[in-house]
mmCIF file of C-alpha atoms in Angstrom:
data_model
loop_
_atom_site.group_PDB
_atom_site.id
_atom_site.type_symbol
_atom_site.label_atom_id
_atom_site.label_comp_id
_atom_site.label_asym_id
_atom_site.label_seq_id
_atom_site.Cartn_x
_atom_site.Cartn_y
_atom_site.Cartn_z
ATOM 1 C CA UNK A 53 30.423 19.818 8.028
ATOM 2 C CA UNK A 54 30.385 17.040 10.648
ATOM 3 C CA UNK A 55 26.561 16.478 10.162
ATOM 4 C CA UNK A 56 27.265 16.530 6.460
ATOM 5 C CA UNK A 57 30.329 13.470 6.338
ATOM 6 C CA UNK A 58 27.703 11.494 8.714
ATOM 7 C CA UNK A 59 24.795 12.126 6.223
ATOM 8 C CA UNK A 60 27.281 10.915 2.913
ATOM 9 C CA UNK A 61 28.739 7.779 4.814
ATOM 10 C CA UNK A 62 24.616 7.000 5.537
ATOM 11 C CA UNK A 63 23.530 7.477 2.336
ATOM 12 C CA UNK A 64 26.237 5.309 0.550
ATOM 13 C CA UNK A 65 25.701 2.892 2.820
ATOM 14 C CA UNK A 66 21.797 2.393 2.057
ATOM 15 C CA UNK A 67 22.216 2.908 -1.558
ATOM 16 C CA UNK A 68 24.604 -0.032 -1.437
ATOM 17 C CA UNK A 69 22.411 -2.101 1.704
ATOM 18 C CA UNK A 70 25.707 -2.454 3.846
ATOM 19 C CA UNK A 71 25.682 -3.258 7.404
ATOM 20 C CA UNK A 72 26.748 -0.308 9.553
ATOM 21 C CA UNK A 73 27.852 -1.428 12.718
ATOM 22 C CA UNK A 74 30.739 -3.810 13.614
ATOM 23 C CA UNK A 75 30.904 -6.135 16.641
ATOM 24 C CA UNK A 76 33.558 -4.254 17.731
ATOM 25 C CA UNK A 77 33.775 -0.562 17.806
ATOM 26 C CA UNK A 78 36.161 -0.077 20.476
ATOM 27 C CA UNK A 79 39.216 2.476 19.199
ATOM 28 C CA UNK A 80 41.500 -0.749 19.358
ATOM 29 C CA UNK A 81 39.570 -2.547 16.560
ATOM 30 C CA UNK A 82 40.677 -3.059 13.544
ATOM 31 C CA UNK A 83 37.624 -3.493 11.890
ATOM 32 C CA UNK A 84 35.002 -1.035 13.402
ATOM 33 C CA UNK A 85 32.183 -1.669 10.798
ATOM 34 C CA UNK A 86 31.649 0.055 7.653
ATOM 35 C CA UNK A 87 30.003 3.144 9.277
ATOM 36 C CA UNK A 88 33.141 3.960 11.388
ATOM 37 C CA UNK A 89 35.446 3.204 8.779
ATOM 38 C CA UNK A 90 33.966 4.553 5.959
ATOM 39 C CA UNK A 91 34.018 7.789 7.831
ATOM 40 C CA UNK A 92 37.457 7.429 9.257
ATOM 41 C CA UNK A 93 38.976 6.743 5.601
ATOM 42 C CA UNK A 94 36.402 10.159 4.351
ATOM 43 C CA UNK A 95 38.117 11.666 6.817
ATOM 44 C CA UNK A 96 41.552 10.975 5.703
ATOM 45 C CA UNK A 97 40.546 11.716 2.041
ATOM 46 C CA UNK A 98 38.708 14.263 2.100
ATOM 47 C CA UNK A 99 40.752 17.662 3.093
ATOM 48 C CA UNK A 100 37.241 19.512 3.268
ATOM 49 C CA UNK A 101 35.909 17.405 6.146
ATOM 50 C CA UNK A 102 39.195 16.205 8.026
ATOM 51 C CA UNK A 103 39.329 18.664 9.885
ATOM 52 C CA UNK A 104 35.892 18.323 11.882
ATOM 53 C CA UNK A 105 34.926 14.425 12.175
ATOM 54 C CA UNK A 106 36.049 11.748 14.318
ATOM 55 C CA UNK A 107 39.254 12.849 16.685
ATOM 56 C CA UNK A 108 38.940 16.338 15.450
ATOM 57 C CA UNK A 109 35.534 16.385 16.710
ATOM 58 C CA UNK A 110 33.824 17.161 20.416
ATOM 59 C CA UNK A 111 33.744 14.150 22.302
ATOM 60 C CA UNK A 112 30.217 14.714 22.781
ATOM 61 C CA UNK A 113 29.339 15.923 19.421
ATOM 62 C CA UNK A 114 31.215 13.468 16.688
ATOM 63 C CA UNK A 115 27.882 12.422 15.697
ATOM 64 C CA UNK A 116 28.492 8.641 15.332
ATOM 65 C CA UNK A 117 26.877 6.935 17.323
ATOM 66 C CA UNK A 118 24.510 4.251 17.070
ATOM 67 C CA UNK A 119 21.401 6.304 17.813
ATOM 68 C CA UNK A 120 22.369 9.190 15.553
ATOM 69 C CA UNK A 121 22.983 6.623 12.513
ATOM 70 C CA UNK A 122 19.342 5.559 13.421
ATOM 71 C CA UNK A 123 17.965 9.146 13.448
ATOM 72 C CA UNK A 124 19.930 10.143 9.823
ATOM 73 C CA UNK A 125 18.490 6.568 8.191
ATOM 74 C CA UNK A 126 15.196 7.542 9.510
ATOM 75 C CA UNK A 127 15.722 11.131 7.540
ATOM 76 C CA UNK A 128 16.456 9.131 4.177
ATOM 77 C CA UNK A 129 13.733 7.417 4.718
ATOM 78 C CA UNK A 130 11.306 9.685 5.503
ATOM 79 C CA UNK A 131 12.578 11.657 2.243
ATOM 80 C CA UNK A 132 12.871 8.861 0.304
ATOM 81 C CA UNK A 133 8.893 7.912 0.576
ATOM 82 C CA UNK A 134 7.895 11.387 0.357
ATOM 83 C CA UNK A 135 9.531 11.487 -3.256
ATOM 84 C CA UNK A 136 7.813 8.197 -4.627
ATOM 85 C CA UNK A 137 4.724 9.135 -3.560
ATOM 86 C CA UNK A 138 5.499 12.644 -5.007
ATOM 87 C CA UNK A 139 6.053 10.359 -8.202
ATOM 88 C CA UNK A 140 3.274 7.964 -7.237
ATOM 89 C CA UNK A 141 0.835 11.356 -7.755
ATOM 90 C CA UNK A 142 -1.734 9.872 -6.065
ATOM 91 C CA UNK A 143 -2.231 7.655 -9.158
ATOM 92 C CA UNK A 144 -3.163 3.398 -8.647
ATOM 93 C CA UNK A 145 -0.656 1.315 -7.950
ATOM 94 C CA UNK A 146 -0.732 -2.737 -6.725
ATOM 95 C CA UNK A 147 0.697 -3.752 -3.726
ATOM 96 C CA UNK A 148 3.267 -6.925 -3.032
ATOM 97 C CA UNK A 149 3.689 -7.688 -0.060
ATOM 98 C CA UNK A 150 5.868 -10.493 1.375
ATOM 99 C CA UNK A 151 6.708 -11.575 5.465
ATOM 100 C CA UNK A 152 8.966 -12.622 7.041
ATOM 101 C CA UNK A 153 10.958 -12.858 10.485
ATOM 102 C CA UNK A 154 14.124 -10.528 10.900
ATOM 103 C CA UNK A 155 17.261 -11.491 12.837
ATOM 104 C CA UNK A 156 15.596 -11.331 16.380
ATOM 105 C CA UNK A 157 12.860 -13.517 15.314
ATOM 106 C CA UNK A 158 10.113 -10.453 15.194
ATOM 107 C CA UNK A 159 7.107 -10.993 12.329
ATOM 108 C CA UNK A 160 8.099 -8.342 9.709
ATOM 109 C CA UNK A 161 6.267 -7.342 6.245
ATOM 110 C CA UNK A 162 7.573 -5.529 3.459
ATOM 111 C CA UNK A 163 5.605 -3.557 1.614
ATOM 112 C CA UNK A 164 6.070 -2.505 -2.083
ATOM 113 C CA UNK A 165 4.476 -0.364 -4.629
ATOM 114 C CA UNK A 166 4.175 -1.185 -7.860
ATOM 115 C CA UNK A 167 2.700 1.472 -10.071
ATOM 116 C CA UNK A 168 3.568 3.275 -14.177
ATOM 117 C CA UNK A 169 5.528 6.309 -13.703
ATOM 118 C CA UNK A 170 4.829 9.496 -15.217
ATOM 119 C CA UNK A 171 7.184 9.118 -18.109
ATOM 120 C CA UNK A 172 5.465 5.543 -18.518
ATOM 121 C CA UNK A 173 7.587 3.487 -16.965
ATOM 122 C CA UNK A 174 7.320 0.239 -14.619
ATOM 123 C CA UNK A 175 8.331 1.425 -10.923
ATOM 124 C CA UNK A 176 8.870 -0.927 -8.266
ATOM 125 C CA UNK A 177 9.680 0.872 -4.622
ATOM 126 C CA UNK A 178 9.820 -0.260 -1.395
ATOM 127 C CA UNK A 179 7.414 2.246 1.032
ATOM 128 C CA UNK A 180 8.212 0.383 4.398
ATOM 129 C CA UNK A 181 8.912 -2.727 6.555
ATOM 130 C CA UNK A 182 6.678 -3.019 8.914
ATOM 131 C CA UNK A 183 6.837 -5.308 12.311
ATOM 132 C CA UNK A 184 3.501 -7.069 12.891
ATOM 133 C CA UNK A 185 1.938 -8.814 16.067
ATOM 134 C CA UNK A 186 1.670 -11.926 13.622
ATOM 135 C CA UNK A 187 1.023 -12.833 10.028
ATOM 136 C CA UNK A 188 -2.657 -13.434 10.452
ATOM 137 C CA UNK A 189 -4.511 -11.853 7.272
ATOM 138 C CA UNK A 190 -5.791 -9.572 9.292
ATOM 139 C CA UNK A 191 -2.896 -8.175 11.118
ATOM 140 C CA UNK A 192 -1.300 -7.645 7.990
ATOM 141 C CA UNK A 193 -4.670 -6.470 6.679
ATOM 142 C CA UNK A 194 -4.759 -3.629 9.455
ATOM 143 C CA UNK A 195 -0.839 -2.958 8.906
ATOM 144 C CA UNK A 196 -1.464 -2.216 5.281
ATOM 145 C CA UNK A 197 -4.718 0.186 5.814
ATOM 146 C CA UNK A 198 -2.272 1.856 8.382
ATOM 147 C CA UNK A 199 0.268 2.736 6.158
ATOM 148 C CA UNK A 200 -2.268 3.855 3.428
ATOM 149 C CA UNK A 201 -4.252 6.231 5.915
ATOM 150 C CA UNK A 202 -0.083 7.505 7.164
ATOM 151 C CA UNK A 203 0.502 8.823 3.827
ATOM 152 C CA UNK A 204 -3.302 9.494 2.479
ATOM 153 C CA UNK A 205 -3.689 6.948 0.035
ATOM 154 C CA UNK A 206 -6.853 5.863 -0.971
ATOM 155 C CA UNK A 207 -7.410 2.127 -0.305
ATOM 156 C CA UNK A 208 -9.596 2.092 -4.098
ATOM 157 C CA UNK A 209 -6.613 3.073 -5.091
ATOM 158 C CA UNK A 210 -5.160 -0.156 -5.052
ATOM 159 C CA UNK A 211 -5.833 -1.808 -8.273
ATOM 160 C CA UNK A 212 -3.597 -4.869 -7.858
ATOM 161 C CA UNK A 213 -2.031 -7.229 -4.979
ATOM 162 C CA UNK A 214 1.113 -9.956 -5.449
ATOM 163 C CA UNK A 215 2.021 -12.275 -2.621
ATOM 164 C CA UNK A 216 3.032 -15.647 -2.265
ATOM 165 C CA UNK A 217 1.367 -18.655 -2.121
ATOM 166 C CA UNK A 218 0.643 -18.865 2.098
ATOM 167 C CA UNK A 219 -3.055 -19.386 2.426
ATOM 168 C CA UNK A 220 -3.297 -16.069 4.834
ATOM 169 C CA UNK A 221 -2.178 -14.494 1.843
ATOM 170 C CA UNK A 222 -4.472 -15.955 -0.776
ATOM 171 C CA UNK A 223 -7.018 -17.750 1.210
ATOM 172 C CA UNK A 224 -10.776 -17.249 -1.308
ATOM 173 C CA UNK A 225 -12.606 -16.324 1.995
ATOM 174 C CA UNK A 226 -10.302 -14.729 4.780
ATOM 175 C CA UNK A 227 -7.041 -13.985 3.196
ATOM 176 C CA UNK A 228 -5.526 -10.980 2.693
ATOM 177 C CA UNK A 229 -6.044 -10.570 -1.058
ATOM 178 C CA UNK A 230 -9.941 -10.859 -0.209
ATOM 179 C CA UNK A 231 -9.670 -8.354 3.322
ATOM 180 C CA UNK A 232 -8.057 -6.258 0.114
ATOM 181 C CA UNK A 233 -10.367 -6.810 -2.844
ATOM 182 C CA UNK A 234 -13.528 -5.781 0.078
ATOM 183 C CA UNK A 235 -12.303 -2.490 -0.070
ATOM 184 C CA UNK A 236 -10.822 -1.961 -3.473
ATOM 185 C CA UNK A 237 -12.991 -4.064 -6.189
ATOM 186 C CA UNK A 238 -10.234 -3.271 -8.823
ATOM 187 C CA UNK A 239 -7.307 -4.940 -6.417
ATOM 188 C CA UNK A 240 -6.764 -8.566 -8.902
ATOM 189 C CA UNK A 241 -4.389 -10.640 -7.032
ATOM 190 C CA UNK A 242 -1.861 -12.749 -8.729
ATOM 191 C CA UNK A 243 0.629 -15.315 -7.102
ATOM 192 C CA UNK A 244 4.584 -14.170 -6.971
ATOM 193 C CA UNK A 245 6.361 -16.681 -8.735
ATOM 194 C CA UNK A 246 9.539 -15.379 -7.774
ATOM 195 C CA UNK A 247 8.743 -17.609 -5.229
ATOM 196 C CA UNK A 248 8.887 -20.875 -6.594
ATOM 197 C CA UNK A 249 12.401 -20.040 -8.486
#
């Protein structure tokens, strides 16, 4: 039951892309972040689970901490990707892929498929962010191929790529869309213009 109220306050908090954690989680706070309080006010709602979260709970076993919200996220994701590439059927699909620094100033890259679902429709799902060295074409390059060979995808599979207009992106001789298009002769680029909005 405890695991469960931790798993339901997760998941609505992804589904909405809330913050979890407060700057102050201390019991005298009175605004613990929306993890804490989403689960405290669960709590109070919720006859079902009142009785085994938060003060009701082993000290050592409330399962709210930081870590454990880590571990549960890392669940949803891991579920999450398993079901679009479940979806994804092995099929082609074109990559966009954007970078970027995060908070702490470390080189990130998001990585989205694009691909026609089974019932014909246009799908567009994020499979990962991934933290790079740098955002040399070929560290990104080598990041992509990674996550390809993690969940056995074909790199000929990839029959499009969308990125901005950086030249390590879409450099003609070194940039990523041509590191691509050397393994996957089908992979057309084209430049994101939700970029220049």
């Amino acid at each position: 039951m405890r695991l469960s109220a931790s798993v339901d306050v997760v998941r609505l908090l992804i589904s909405r892309g809330f913050a979890f954690r407060g700057h102050d989680e201390s019991k005298s706070s009175l605004s613990r972040g929306n993890f804490l309080e989403i689960l405290s006010w669960y709590a109070k709602n919720c006859d079902k689970i009142h009785d085994y979260v938060l003060k009701h709970a082993p000290v050592n076993d409330q399962l709210t901490s930081p870590m454990i919200q880590k571990d549960i996220v890392s669940a949803c994701k891991i579920d999450t990707v398993k079901a679009i590439l479940e979806e994804l059927n092995g099929d082609y699909f074109a990559l966009l892929v954007d970078e970027s620094f995060d908070v702490s100033r470390k080189e990130q890259m998001t990585i989205v498929f694009r691909y026609i679902d089974r019932m014909g429709f246009v799908m567009e799902r994020l499979i990962d962010i991934v933290y790079v060295e740098d955002t040399s074409a070929s560290s990104l390059n080598e990041a992509i191929f990674n996550l390809l060979a993690q969940h056995s995808l074909s790199p000929s599979s990839v029959c499009g790529q969308c990125y901005d207009g950086a030249s390590n992106m879409q450099g003609e001789i070194n940039g990523l869309k041509m590191l691509i298009k050397r393994e996957s002769k089908s992979a057309h680029s084209i430049h994101c213009f939700a970029h220049q909005l």
